[in-house]
Amino acid sequence: MSRKLRVGIVGAGPAGVYAADILTKSDLPEGFDGVVVDILDRDPTPFGLIRYGVAPDHPRIKEIIKALKRVMSNESIRFFGNVNFGVDVKLDELRPFYDAVVFATGARRDRGLDIPGLDLDGSYGAADFVYWYDGHPDVSREWDFQPHAESIAVLGVGNVGLDIARILAKTADELLVTEIPDNVYEGLKKNAAKDVHVFARRGPAQVKFTPMELRELSHSPTIDVVVHPEGFEFDEGSMEAIRAAKSQKLVVDVLQNYLAKEPSGAPHRIHIHFCQNPVEILGEDGKVVGLRTEVTELDGTGNVRGTGEFKDWPVQAVYRAIGYYSDPIPDLPFDEAKGVLPNDGGHVLDPAGENIPGVYATGWIKRGPVGLIGHTKSDAAETIRMLLEDAPALSAAEQAEPEALDRYLDGRGVEYTTWEGWEKLDAHEVALGENDAHQRERKKVVERDEMVAISRA
Ligand code: NAP
């Protein structure tokens, strides 16, 4: 007799939704006549970092939501938001509802940086700032912009560093056309930044920017992009990096164009400095007053070595955008060094390196916080292929009735949200945007209670 394959996915970001999509479109092994997928998320809303990671002035990337919505409207897929895995439901409580559980929890924290001065007032992690400007319910409504902070350092030359630099260098009014909530607009008006200095510890051929995002920096009329010349003497490692990847060559070309350009006299500047390794955040009376970097030189391999020469940069705030790090998953092993669930490309592994039966990982919690959103698709395909190969041998869900999880959550008093609930909140946010004096596409609701109340109304 055949049965439905029941899969629980923890995490409703792109990784989780792509995994659900692939599951529902795959040929199932013998013995299964359909698949049922429940996606759980701690946020009351779906879409993970597209809602709470992509910068508000990147509507093009947010368009991906349209494709994810089509997936979620499949009746084999259900959404359970506002469910905190590990608190509202633990692994051994969730397992009986499913043949398999897939973790797609992403990466939400800033990677650690071990330099003095991190605790000073005015020293921030990018992830916190991103959460704030994207209106995440779990962070403070206020951002502590220092009123005197006209010069700001951003550490790291990935796309998050670019997002942070761009949001800091734009005016609040430029961002008012986006979906930012009122508290973010009011907060941004207190931002005094005029010069945003972005620091790379290596050279131009090693930056992690993507060409489109780098080009787009110059699209704001209030910003001049000033690339500083140090580090443009390419070593063999840099030449190799430029030859090896077209996108890296494009990035270097864009940087060289900026380098050759005269500033237009715009009121704000984003400076990009190469071969400066941050070694200390300097403070006075508990506040950031500068950044010390060690000048580096390329060593021929694409890496750098310190020169023993140090520079002090007078800045009043420092934002670290040096990469994200995943939260460990309760009751599962965690690879601290890589910040991932130990895995073989799909199965989560126990400390002896054996598969934990029926437990899988996909997305950033599987391979670390690198790659654009589209990359999560191939990643999910790999995980789901393994899951489907295993499916005939997996223990069948003990509680396979369709409403079993709903009953469990109701019994625990968890105020979970659903896909229909998200559609209500979505319509509400769109209406807020339409009724706004600036006729915006959407205005986000920030308070968790309010989101839950609108979704469950
Ligand atoms: P990332 O691309 O890995 O960049 C991290 C940067 O931090 C690198 O330049 C790295 O330099 C630097 N760094 C790391 N440790 C450092 C240290 N101790 N001191 C100084 N610098 C250090 O990470 P990300 O910017 O967080 O982005 C994560 C992923 O999301 C990426 O794939 C990115 O493309 C994607 N994303 C895309 C967009 C978009 O608009 N398309 C927006 C945001 C994020 P080294 O190379 O020298 O290690």
XYZ file of C-alpha atoms and ligand atoms in Angstrom:
505
model
C 0.000 0.000 0.000
C 1.387 3.421 -0.822
C 1.443 6.411 1.458
C 2.361 10.074 1.419
C 5.927 11.122 2.124
C 5.700 13.613 4.983
C 8.513 16.150 5.281
C 8.947 18.955 7.800
C 11.233 21.820 6.795
C 12.531 24.193 9.440
C 13.186 27.599 7.860
C 10.960 29.372 5.314
C 13.718 31.312 3.565
C 14.695 30.595 -0.042
C 16.558 27.408 0.961
C 13.491 25.909 2.650
C 11.028 27.005 -0.033
C 13.235 25.726 -2.883
C 13.595 22.395 -1.062
C 9.782 22.165 -0.767
C 9.369 23.055 -4.438
C 11.821 20.387 -5.577
C 10.169 17.816 -3.322
C 6.729 18.439 -4.753
C 8.037 18.281 -8.346
C 10.207 15.175 -7.987
C 9.386 11.637 -9.036
C 8.739 9.755 -5.834
C 10.189 6.317 -5.081
C 7.931 3.298 -5.204
C 5.610 3.083 -2.210
C 4.755 6.819 -2.169
C 1.760 8.401 -3.874
C 2.361 12.011 -2.901
C 4.272 14.357 -0.692
C 3.133 16.619 2.128
C 5.450 19.411 3.235
C 5.128 21.632 6.296
C 7.497 24.597 6.521
C 8.050 26.051 9.984
C 9.655 29.403 10.745
C 10.460 31.424 13.831
C 9.347 34.581 11.999
C 5.585 35.116 11.630
C 6.258 35.699 7.909
C 7.794 33.512 5.197
C 10.824 34.256 2.950
C 13.594 34.581 5.558
C 16.425 36.754 4.352
C 14.508 38.065 1.360
C 12.297 39.903 3.819
C 14.886 40.402 6.579
C 18.251 40.369 4.775
C 17.907 41.974 1.360
C 18.309 45.757 1.556
C 15.094 47.795 1.098
C 16.491 49.592 -1.967
C 16.930 46.249 -3.774
C 13.370 45.656 -5.029
C 14.760 43.640 -7.961
C 16.019 40.933 -5.585
C 12.779 41.057 -3.619
C 11.020 40.112 -6.871
C 12.175 36.552 -6.120
C 9.299 36.531 -3.640
C 6.896 36.253 -6.597
C 8.419 32.891 -7.570
C 8.460 31.717 -3.936
C 4.766 32.685 -3.580
C 3.883 30.447 -6.512
C 5.632 27.572 -4.733
C 3.888 28.249 -1.436
C 0.452 28.320 -2.999
C 0.865 24.597 -3.847
C -1.697 22.841 -1.666
C 0.802 20.141 -0.667
C 2.854 22.784 1.137
C 1.773 24.401 4.390
C 3.398 27.256 6.316
C 3.620 27.451 10.121
C 5.112 30.819 11.113
C 5.859 32.179 14.579
C 7.012 28.711 15.654
C 10.338 28.789 17.466
C 12.039 25.447 16.836
C 13.741 24.208 20.006
C 11.305 26.145 22.205
C 7.780 25.663 20.843
C 8.668 22.290 19.391
C 11.805 20.237 19.943
C 13.370 17.768 17.533
C 11.996 14.666 19.265
C 8.538 16.287 19.351
C 8.643 17.153 15.651
C 10.051 13.863 14.327
C 6.855 11.789 14.879
C 4.952 14.016 12.421
C 7.332 13.364 9.531
C 9.325 10.779 7.643
C 12.101 13.347 7.350
C 13.008 16.785 8.698
C 15.118 19.230 6.690
C 16.913 22.131 8.386
C 17.114 25.291 6.274
C 17.656 27.789 9.059
C 20.254 29.950 7.286
C 22.673 32.260 9.067
C 21.470 35.195 11.118
C 24.384 36.296 13.264
C 27.613 38.178 12.589
C 30.756 36.112 12.386
C 33.097 36.886 15.293
C 36.055 39.225 14.882
C 38.840 39.106 17.425
C 40.206 42.646 17.625
C 40.253 45.076 20.575
C 37.529 47.711 20.780
C 34.544 45.671 19.592
C 32.538 46.597 22.694
C 32.879 50.357 22.265
C 29.804 52.521 21.650
C 29.599 52.934 17.897
C 30.911 49.447 17.044
C 28.240 47.366 15.333
C 27.690 44.057 13.589
C 26.196 44.226 10.089
C 23.565 41.588 10.859
C 22.085 43.742 13.644
C 21.944 46.801 11.411
C 20.390 44.837 8.552
C 17.731 43.461 10.915
C 17.012 46.970 12.112
C 16.627 48.612 8.696
C 14.647 45.615 7.421
C 12.222 46.000 10.361
C 12.745 42.624 12.059
C 10.411 42.303 15.053
C 13.053 40.985 17.458
C 15.448 43.947 17.427
C 15.106 47.376 19.005
C 13.055 49.950 17.108
C 15.854 52.501 17.604
C 19.299 52.498 16.005
C 21.959 54.266 17.993
C 23.259 56.628 15.266
C 25.877 58.773 16.963
C 24.940 62.389 16.099
C 28.618 63.287 15.518
C 29.423 60.209 13.377
C 30.243 61.838 10.031
C 33.001 59.347 9.174
C 32.202 55.676 9.373
C 34.209 52.523 8.696
C 32.752 49.366 7.158
C 34.937 46.256 7.452
C 34.675 43.653 4.698
C 34.174 43.845 0.945
C 31.281 41.463 0.339
C 27.795 42.450 -0.824
C 26.645 42.931 2.785
C 29.441 45.496 3.225
C 28.132 47.251 0.096
C 24.559 47.205 1.419
C 25.647 48.725 4.720
C 27.799 51.384 3.061
C 25.017 52.317 0.608
C 22.297 52.548 3.276
C 24.585 54.675 5.462
C 25.543 56.965 2.581
C 22.031 57.464 1.196
C 19.670 60.010 2.682
C 16.582 58.913 4.609
C 14.436 60.560 1.929
C 16.003 58.460 -0.829
C 14.884 55.371 1.094
C 11.389 56.672 1.798
C 10.107 55.230 -1.491
C 10.968 51.717 -0.273
C 9.113 49.432 2.135
C 10.956 50.714 5.251
C 8.748 51.135 8.292
C 8.272 54.565 9.922
C 10.691 53.904 12.799
C 13.465 53.151 10.292
C 12.799 56.312 8.290
C 12.805 58.394 11.495
C 15.989 56.627 12.639
C 17.791 57.170 9.337
C 17.146 60.906 9.584
C 19.543 60.902 12.577
C 22.347 59.364 10.510
C 25.073 62.022 10.127
C 27.403 60.007 7.854
C 29.181 61.926 5.099
C 32.194 59.680 4.471
C 31.808 55.919 4.578
C 35.154 54.110 4.340
C 34.984 50.470 3.244
C 38.113 48.438 4.069
C 39.414 45.346 2.263
C 42.197 43.376 3.885
C 43.263 42.038 0.469
C 43.399 43.533 -3.052
C 40.846 44.491 -5.739
C 41.004 41.052 -7.394
C 39.987 39.386 -4.121
C 36.849 41.387 -3.335
C 33.616 39.444 -2.934
C 31.372 42.137 -4.460
C 29.315 41.182 -7.490
C 29.581 43.521 -10.519
C 25.970 44.706 -10.634
C 25.873 45.595 -6.935
C 29.189 47.462 -7.230
C 28.071 49.443 -10.309
C 24.818 50.359 -8.625
C 26.688 52.304 -5.911
C 27.096 55.200 -8.318
C 23.370 55.374 -9.116
C 22.572 57.574 -6.138
C 22.913 61.293 -6.908
C 23.960 61.937 -3.311
C 26.964 59.566 -3.430
C 30.421 59.757 -4.989
C 32.346 56.485 -5.073
C 36.023 57.118 -4.358
C 38.346 54.168 -4.925
C 41.810 54.685 -3.440
C 44.823 53.571 -5.526
C 46.692 51.396 -2.993
C 46.618 47.691 -3.868
C 46.162 48.038 -7.647
C 49.595 46.559 -8.429
C 48.337 43.060 -9.239
C 50.421 40.046 -8.249
C 50.323 36.693 -10.059
C 47.562 35.451 -7.709
C 45.419 38.460 -8.629
C 46.032 38.035 -12.363
C 45.014 34.403 -12.014
C 41.812 35.369 -10.149
C 40.932 37.866 -12.904
C 41.614 35.307 -15.656
C 39.717 32.551 -13.854
C 36.355 34.285 -13.376
C 34.622 36.701 -15.719
C 32.688 38.232 -12.823
C 35.931 38.982 -10.956
C 37.320 40.692 -14.056
C 34.131 42.753 -14.319
C 34.407 43.773 -10.668
C 38.023 44.863 -11.152
C 37.014 46.805 -14.297
C 34.284 48.637 -12.363
C 36.751 49.437 -9.569
C 39.249 50.788 -12.123
C 36.538 52.961 -13.678
C 35.743 54.408 -10.259
C 39.462 54.915 -9.638
C 39.809 56.953 -12.834
C 36.719 59.083 -12.168
C 36.779 62.573 -10.637
C 34.320 62.965 -7.740
C 31.269 65.001 -8.780
C 31.049 66.896 -5.501
C 28.107 64.844 -4.168
C 27.447 65.447 -0.458
C 28.280 61.858 0.587
C 31.194 59.645 -0.338
C 31.809 55.903 -0.221
C 35.573 55.309 -0.140
C 36.990 51.879 -0.929
C 40.443 51.121 0.506
C 42.456 48.011 -0.321
C 45.204 46.198 1.578
C 44.145 47.479 5.013
C 43.667 44.824 7.651
C 41.649 46.058 10.645
C 43.574 45.408 13.871
C 41.901 47.637 16.481
C 38.879 49.847 16.999
C 40.144 52.895 18.860
C 38.096 54.403 21.678
C 37.887 57.323 24.051
C 35.433 57.533 26.961
C 33.880 54.284 25.783
C 33.106 55.599 22.274
C 34.645 54.787 18.905
C 37.090 57.483 17.758
C 39.021 55.597 15.113
C 40.066 52.434 13.359
C 43.654 51.136 13.201
C 44.614 49.051 10.198
C 47.821 47.293 9.280
C 48.849 47.927 5.691
C 49.164 44.613 3.850
C 50.835 43.558 0.632
C 49.876 40.845 -1.831
C 52.113 37.792 -1.457
C 51.820 36.412 -4.984
C 49.123 33.836 -4.190
C 46.093 36.097 -3.782
C 46.706 36.300 -0.056
C 48.385 39.144 1.811
C 50.989 39.586 4.526
C 51.283 42.409 7.048
C 53.921 45.071 6.394
C 54.291 46.258 9.992
C 53.021 49.705 8.918
C 49.888 50.874 10.742
C 47.371 53.615 9.879
C 44.812 55.288 12.099
C 41.562 56.427 10.503
C 39.454 58.945 12.416
C 35.965 57.410 12.308
C 33.162 57.623 14.846
C 31.487 54.305 14.080
C 32.633 50.908 12.787
C 30.359 48.326 11.129
C 31.696 44.763 10.733
C 30.407 43.098 7.555
C 32.815 40.177 7.555
C 30.306 37.403 7.004
C 27.390 35.747 8.749
C 27.356 32.780 11.119
C 24.570 30.259 11.768
C 22.928 29.572 15.110
C 23.434 25.994 16.322
C 20.297 23.841 16.109
C 19.043 22.540 19.462
C 19.633 18.784 19.910
C 21.846 18.443 16.828
C 25.647 18.496 16.561
C 27.271 21.703 15.298
C 30.545 22.330 13.491
C 31.765 25.448 15.334
C 34.666 26.099 12.973
C 32.500 26.215 9.850
C 29.312 27.326 11.588
C 27.248 24.567 9.934
C 25.432 21.346 10.758
C 27.976 18.567 10.088
C 26.786 17.001 6.825
C 27.771 15.043 3.737
C 25.987 17.336 1.303
C 22.525 16.507 2.601
C 22.408 14.163 5.604
C 23.160 15.650 9.001
C 25.940 13.593 10.599
C 26.421 12.567 14.220
C 29.803 13.006 15.951
C 30.878 9.560 14.671
C 30.236 10.754 11.101
C 27.131 8.557 10.675
C 23.864 9.820 9.127
C 21.256 10.850 11.684
C 18.314 8.967 10.143
C 15.714 11.231 8.570
C 17.513 14.512 9.354
C 18.850 16.679 6.511
C 20.267 20.158 5.929
C 20.151 22.625 3.056
C 21.215 26.228 2.366
C 23.592 28.264 4.519
C 23.234 25.987 7.572
C 24.627 23.234 5.317
C 27.376 24.967 3.345
C 28.055 28.220 5.179
C 26.920 31.776 4.445
C 28.168 32.213 0.874
C 26.483 32.400 -2.494
C 23.615 34.310 -4.041
C 19.987 33.315 -3.479
C 19.811 31.329 -6.734
C 22.651 29.066 -5.566
C 20.396 27.624 -2.877
C 18.373 25.894 -5.616
C 21.113 23.484 -6.685
C 21.971 23.035 -3.039
C 18.383 22.031 -2.228
C 18.322 19.674 -5.236
C 21.322 17.791 -3.805
C 19.704 17.422 -0.375
C 16.322 16.361 -1.747
C 17.950 13.791 -4.056
C 19.514 12.148 -0.996
C 16.261 12.328 0.951
C 14.314 10.666 -1.860
C 16.932 7.935 -2.231
C 16.579 7.220 1.489
C 12.788 7.559 1.593
C 11.818 3.864 1.247
C 14.032 3.011 4.222
C 12.986 5.921 6.475
C 10.698 5.278 9.423
C 7.224 6.406 8.441
C 5.696 9.364 10.302
C 3.991 8.022 13.447
C 1.362 10.765 13.409
C 0.439 11.090 9.779
C -3.008 12.702 10.112
C -3.112 15.982 8.137
C -3.910 18.175 11.163
C -1.507 16.524 13.621
C 0.982 19.387 13.831
C -1.806 21.990 14.070
C -3.297 20.107 17.022
C 0.084 19.822 18.698
C 0.827 23.545 18.351
C -2.685 24.500 19.473
C -2.228 22.235 22.486
C 1.012 24.040 23.341
C -0.686 27.423 22.991
C 1.585 28.423 20.089
C 0.048 31.282 18.100
C 1.259 30.047 14.740
C 0.609 31.858 11.488
C -0.325 30.203 8.183
C 0.004 30.912 4.462
C -3.513 32.375 4.432
C -2.411 34.515 7.390
C 0.581 35.756 5.414
C -1.718 36.668 2.527
C -3.730 38.853 4.930
C -0.601 40.523 6.313
C 0.783 40.946 2.791
C -2.434 42.693 1.680
C -2.373 44.836 4.820
C 1.232 45.967 4.186
C 0.487 46.707 0.521
C -2.535 48.799 1.588
C -0.365 50.691 4.103
C 2.021 51.498 1.250
C -0.770 52.622 -1.102
C -2.281 54.859 1.550
C 1.066 56.397 2.428
C 1.579 59.968 1.257
C 4.495 58.668 -0.848
C 2.454 55.925 -2.575
C 4.794 53.070 -1.813
C 4.530 49.458 -2.947
C 4.441 48.288 0.665
C 5.103 49.470 4.188
C 6.260 46.794 6.587
C 4.595 46.019 9.889
C 7.303 45.553 12.530
C 5.720 44.434 15.803
C 5.497 40.653 16.128
C 2.200 40.842 18.062
C 0.669 43.038 15.380
C 1.859 40.746 12.579
C 0.468 37.714 14.377
C -2.849 39.438 15.149
C -3.343 40.530 11.515
C -2.374 37.082 10.221
C -4.653 35.222 12.621
C -7.614 37.616 12.394
P 31.264 37.575 2.004
O 30.858 37.726 0.583
O 31.893 36.312 2.418
O 32.266 38.802 2.338
C 32.888 38.907 3.588
C 34.008 39.927 3.508
O 34.559 40.091 4.823
C 35.170 39.520 2.604
O 35.626 40.647 1.926
C 36.225 39.026 3.605
O 37.551 39.204 3.158
C 35.962 39.988 4.744
N 36.505 39.498 6.002
C 36.299 38.286 6.590
N 36.984 38.212 7.743
C 37.627 39.379 7.882
C 38.496 39.915 8.871
N 38.817 39.217 9.956
N 38.977 41.168 8.700
C 38.639 41.881 7.597
N 37.839 41.450 6.633
C 37.332 40.211 6.766
O 30.026 37.765 2.987
P 28.766 38.744 2.978
O 29.091 40.093 2.461
O 28.221 38.594 4.353
O 27.754 38.061 1.959
C 27.236 36.732 2.168
C 26.588 36.224 0.887
O 25.357 36.929 0.650
C 27.451 36.464 -0.336
O 27.361 35.359 -1.197
C 26.829 37.696 -0.958
O 27.055 37.830 -2.339
C 25.359 37.485 -0.648
N 24.662 38.793 -0.649
C 24.186 39.279 -1.841
C 23.597 40.529 -1.875
C 23.126 41.129 -3.167
O 22.724 42.265 -3.182
N 23.172 40.439 -4.271
C 23.477 41.302 -0.724
C 23.966 40.772 0.474
C 24.567 39.525 0.493
P 38.428 37.949 2.666
O 37.926 37.625 1.307
O 39.807 38.478 2.702
O 38.179 36.826 3.654
